[in-house]
XYZ file of C-alpha atoms in Angstrom:
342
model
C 89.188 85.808 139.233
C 91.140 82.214 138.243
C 94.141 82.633 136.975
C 93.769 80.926 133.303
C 90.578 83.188 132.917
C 92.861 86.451 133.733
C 94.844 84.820 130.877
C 92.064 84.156 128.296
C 90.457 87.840 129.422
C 93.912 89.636 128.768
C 94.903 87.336 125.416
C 91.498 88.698 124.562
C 92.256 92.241 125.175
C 95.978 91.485 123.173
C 93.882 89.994 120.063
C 91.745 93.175 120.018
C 94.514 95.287 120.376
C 96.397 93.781 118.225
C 93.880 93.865 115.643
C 92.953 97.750 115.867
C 96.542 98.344 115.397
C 96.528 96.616 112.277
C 93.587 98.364 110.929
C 95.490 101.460 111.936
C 98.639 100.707 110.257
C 96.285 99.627 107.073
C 94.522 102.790 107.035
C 97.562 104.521 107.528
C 98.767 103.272 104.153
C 95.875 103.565 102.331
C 95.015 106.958 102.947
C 98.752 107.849 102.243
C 99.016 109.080 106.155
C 96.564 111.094 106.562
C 92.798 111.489 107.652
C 91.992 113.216 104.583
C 90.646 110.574 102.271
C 88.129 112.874 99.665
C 90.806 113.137 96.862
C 89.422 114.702 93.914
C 88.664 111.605 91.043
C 90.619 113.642 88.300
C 93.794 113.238 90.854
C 93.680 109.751 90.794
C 95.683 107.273 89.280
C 95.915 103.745 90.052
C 98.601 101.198 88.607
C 99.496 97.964 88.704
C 101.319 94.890 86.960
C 100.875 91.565 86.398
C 103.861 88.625 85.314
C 103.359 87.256 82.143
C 103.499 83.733 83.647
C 100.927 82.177 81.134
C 97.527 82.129 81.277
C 95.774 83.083 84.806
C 94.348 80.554 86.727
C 90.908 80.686 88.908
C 93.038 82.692 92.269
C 94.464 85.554 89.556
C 90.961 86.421 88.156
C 88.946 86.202 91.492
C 91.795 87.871 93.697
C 93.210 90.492 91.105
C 91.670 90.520 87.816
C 88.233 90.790 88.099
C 88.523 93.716 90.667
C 91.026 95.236 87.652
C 88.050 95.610 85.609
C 85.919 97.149 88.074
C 88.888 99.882 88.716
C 88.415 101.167 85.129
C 85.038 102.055 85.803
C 85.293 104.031 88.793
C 89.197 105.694 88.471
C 89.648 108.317 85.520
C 93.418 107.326 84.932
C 94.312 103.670 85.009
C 97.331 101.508 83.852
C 98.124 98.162 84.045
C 101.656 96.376 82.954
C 102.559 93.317 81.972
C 105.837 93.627 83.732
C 108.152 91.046 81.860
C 111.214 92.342 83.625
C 109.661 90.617 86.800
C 109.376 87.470 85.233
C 113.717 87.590 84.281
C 114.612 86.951 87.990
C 114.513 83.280 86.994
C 116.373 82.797 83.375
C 113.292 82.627 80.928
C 113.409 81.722 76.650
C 112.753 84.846 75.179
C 110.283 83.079 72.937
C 108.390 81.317 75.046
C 108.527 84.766 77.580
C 107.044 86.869 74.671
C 104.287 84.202 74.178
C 103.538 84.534 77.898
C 103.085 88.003 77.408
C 100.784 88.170 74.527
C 98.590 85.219 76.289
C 98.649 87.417 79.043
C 97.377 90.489 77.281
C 94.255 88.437 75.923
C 93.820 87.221 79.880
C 93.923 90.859 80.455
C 91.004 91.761 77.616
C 89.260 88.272 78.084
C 88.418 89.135 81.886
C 87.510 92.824 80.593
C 89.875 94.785 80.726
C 89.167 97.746 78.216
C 92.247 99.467 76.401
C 90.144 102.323 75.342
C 89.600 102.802 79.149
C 92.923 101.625 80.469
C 96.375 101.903 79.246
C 97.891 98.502 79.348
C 101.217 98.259 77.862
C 104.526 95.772 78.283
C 107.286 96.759 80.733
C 109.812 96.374 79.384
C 109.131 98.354 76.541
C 109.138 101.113 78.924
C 112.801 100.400 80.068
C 116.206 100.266 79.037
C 116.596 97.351 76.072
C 120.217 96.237 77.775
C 118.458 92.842 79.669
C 121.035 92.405 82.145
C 118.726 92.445 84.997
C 117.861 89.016 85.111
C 121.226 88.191 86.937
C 120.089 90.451 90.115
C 116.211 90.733 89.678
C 115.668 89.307 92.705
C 117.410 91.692 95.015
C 116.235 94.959 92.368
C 112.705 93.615 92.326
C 111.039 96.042 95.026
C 113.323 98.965 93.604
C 111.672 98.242 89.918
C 108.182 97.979 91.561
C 108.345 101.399 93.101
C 110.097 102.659 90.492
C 106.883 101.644 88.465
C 104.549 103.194 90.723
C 106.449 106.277 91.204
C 107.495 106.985 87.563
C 103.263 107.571 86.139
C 102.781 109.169 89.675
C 100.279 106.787 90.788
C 97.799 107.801 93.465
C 96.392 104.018 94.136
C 97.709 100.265 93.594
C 95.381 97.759 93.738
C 96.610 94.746 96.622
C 95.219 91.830 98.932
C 95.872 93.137 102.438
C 98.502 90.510 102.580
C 100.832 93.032 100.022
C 99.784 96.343 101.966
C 103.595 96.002 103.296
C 105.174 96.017 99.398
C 103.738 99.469 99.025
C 105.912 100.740 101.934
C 109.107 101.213 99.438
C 107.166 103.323 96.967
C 105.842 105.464 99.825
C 109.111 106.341 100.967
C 111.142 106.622 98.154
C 107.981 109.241 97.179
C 108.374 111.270 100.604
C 112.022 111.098 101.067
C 112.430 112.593 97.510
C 109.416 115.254 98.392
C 111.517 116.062 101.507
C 115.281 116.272 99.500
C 114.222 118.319 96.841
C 111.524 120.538 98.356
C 109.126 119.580 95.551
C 105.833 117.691 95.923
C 106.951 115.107 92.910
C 105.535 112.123 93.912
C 101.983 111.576 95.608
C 102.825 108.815 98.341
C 100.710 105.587 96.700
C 97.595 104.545 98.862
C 96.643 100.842 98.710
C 93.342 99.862 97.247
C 92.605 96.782 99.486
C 90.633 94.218 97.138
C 87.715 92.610 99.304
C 88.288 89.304 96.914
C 89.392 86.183 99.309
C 92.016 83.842 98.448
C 91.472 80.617 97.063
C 93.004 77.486 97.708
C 94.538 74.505 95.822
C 91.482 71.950 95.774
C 93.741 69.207 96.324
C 95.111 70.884 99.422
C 93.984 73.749 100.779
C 96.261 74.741 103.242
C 97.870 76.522 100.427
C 97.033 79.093 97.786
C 96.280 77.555 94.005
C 99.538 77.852 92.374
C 100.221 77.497 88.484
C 103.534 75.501 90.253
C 101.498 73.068 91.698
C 102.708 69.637 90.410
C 98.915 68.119 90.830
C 96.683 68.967 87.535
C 93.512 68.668 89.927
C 94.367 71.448 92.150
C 94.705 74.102 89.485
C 91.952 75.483 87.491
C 92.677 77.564 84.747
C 90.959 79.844 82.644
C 91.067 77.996 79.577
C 89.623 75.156 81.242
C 86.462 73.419 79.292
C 83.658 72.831 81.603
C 83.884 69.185 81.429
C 87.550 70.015 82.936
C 86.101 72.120 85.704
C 83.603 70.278 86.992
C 86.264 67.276 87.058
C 88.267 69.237 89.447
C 85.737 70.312 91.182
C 84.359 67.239 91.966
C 87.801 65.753 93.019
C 88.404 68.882 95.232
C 89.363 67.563 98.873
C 86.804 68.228 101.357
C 86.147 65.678 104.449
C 84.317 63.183 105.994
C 81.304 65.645 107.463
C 78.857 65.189 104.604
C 77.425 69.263 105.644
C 78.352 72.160 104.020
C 79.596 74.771 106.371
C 81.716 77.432 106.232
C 84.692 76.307 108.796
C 88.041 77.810 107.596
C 90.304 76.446 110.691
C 88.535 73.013 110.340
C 87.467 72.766 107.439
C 89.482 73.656 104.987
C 88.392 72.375 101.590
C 84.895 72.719 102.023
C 85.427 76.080 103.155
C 87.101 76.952 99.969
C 84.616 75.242 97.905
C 82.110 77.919 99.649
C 84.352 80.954 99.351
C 84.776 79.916 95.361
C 80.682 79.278 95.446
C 80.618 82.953 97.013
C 82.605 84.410 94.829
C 81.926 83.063 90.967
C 78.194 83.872 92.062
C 78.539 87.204 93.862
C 76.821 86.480 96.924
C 78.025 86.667 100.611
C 79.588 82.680 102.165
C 76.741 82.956 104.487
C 74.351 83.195 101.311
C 76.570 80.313 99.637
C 75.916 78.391 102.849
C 72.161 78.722 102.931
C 71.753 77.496 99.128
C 74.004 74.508 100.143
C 71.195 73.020 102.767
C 69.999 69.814 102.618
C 72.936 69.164 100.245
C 75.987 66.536 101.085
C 79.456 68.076 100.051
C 79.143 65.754 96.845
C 76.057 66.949 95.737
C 77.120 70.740 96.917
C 80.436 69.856 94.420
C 77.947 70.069 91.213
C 76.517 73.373 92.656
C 79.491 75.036 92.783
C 81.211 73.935 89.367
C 77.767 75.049 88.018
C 78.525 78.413 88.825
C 81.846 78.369 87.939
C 81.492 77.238 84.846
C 78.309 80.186 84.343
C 81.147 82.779 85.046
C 84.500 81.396 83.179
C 82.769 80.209 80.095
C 82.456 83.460 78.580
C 86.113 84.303 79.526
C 87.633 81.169 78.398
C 85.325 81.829 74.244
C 86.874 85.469 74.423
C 90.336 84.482 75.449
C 90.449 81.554 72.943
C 89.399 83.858 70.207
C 92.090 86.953 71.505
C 94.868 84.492 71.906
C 94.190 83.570 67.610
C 94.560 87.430 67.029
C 97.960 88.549 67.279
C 98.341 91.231 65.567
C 95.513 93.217 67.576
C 97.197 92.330 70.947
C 100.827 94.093 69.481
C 98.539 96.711 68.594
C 97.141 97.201 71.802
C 100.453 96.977 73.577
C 101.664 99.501 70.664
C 98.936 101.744 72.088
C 99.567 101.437 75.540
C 103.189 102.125 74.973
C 102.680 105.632 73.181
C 100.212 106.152 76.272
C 102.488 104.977 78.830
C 105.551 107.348 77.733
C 103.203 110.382 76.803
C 102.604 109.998 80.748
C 106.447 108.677 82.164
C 108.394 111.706 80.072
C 107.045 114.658 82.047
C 108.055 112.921 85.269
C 111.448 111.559 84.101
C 112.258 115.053 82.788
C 111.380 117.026 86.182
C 113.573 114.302 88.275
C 116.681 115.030 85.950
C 115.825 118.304 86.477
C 115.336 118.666 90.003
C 118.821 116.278 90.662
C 120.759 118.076 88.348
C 121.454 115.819 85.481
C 119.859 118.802 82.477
């Protein structure tokens, strides 16, 4: 056998093994370390949180928030946060941070979320009032994440496989506590792997679409009209083959036209693909806004309306915050307990 086809055969071998170790080490964490996965549905409870960094834009819903509303239909106990104390690592007016967080909770209820189903409810509200954690947030930011998790004894958190590893804090914390104190507190947090795929910035799509992007075109947000949409859309960058294909590695942009075709009309890339032929890219361009404007419309009337209704969205987060402590005080009380401090 040649020598550079030993070398392709055992990189080959390396990729695969590679590969099944990572789908080991995945299922490790999302079964919580064990084989057992048939948990009983009143046991669960999934969690998660969400900056209040304005108003989403097209990568929150399709990666995180549409799969949020899907949760609440199959999990008996869900909550979701708005977890402002995140958003203090950088220095933030409180104004314009509270505004963030009400726009937020109509993104929330605009892509579906249901508070009679869910209980959503504002961090910080949840935590100490003294805000002096801006100054360090971003060394205490994993601590306050697991300390999230942990606190409503979550069973599930909802994450892209790229944020599997973020879950790893939480799980010890839960089983090194377990272990200390000879008490099954804390259920070690399984991930929820969403299925979503990223999407790109349409002006450059070797990176994810970023609310920090300086370029208006790459962005699209959900308050954007459809005239706005389709704009971007049709300025997104492909290339100079005038076929649609689905090429991540070479091609890029029109691959994450596809994906966001794929995704806004819930069909497979292949099936995206297939309704692209016989079109050029250009022509492929109107298809896809098309369907992105079908899906976001309805979002962007209901947010529009939710963001002109304040006082429902304290309400709500009034709610969730009676919710959220009738759930945290149990657990805070048996830690004191168990470390001694009543």
């Amino acid at each position: 056998m040649a020598l550079p086809v030993r070398a392709k055969l055992a990189r080959h071998l390396l990729v695969r093994l590679s590969r099944r170790f990572q789908r080991v080490h995945r299922k490790f964490l999302c079964d919580g370390g064990t084989s057992e996965n048939k948990d009983s549905a009143a046991m669960c409870r999934v969690f998660s949180g969400i900056q209040p960094t304005g108003v989403p834009h097209l990568g929150n819903f399709l990666g995180a928030l549409e799969n949020w509303a899907s949760l609440q239909e199959r999990y008996p106990s869900v909550l979701y946060s708005v977890v402002d104390l995140h958003a203090v690592t950088q220095p933030q007016d409180p104004r314009a941070l509270r505004a963030n967080t009400l726009d937020m909770v109509a993104s929330l209820l605009a892509c579906g979320i249901d508070p009679r189903k869910v209980v959503l409810f504002q961090q910080s509200q949840m935590k100490s009032k003294q805000k002096n954690e801006g100054s360090v947030g971003l060394y205490t930011y994993p601590v306050l994440q697991a300390a999230d998790i942990l606190l409503y004894k979550s069973t599930h958190v909802p994450v892209g496989e790229d944020q599997v590893q973020h879950l790893e804090l939480a799980q010890d914390l839960a089983r090194i506590f377990n272990q200390r104190y000879g008490h099954t507190l804390f259920p070690q947090p399984r991930a929820l792997l969403s299925s979503s795929r990223k999407v790109k910035s349409l002006r450059d799509p070797s990176s994810k679409m970023s609310k920090s992007d300086p370029q208006a075109m790459a962005t699209i947000y959900l308050t954007d009209t459809p005239d706005d949409i389709a704009v971007k859309i049709r300025r997104a960058v492909t290339d100079f083959t005038s076929e649609v294909t689905y090429d991540p590695e070479t091609r890029p942009g029109v691959s994450n036209l596809v994906s966001i075709h794929a995704a806004a009309a819930a069909i497979h890339v292949d099936e995206a693909v297939s309704r692209a032929r016989g079109l050029d890219t250009a022509a492929y361009k109107s298809l896809v806004a098309e369907a992105l404007v079908q899906k976001l419309a309805p979002i962007r009337e209901r947010l529009i309306r939710l963001r002109a209704e304040r006082p429902h969205l304290e309400a709500v987060l009034d709610e969730g915050r009676r919710k959220a402590r009738e759930l945290a005080a149990p657990t805070l009380q048996q830690v004191k307990r168990l470390v001694g401090f009543c």
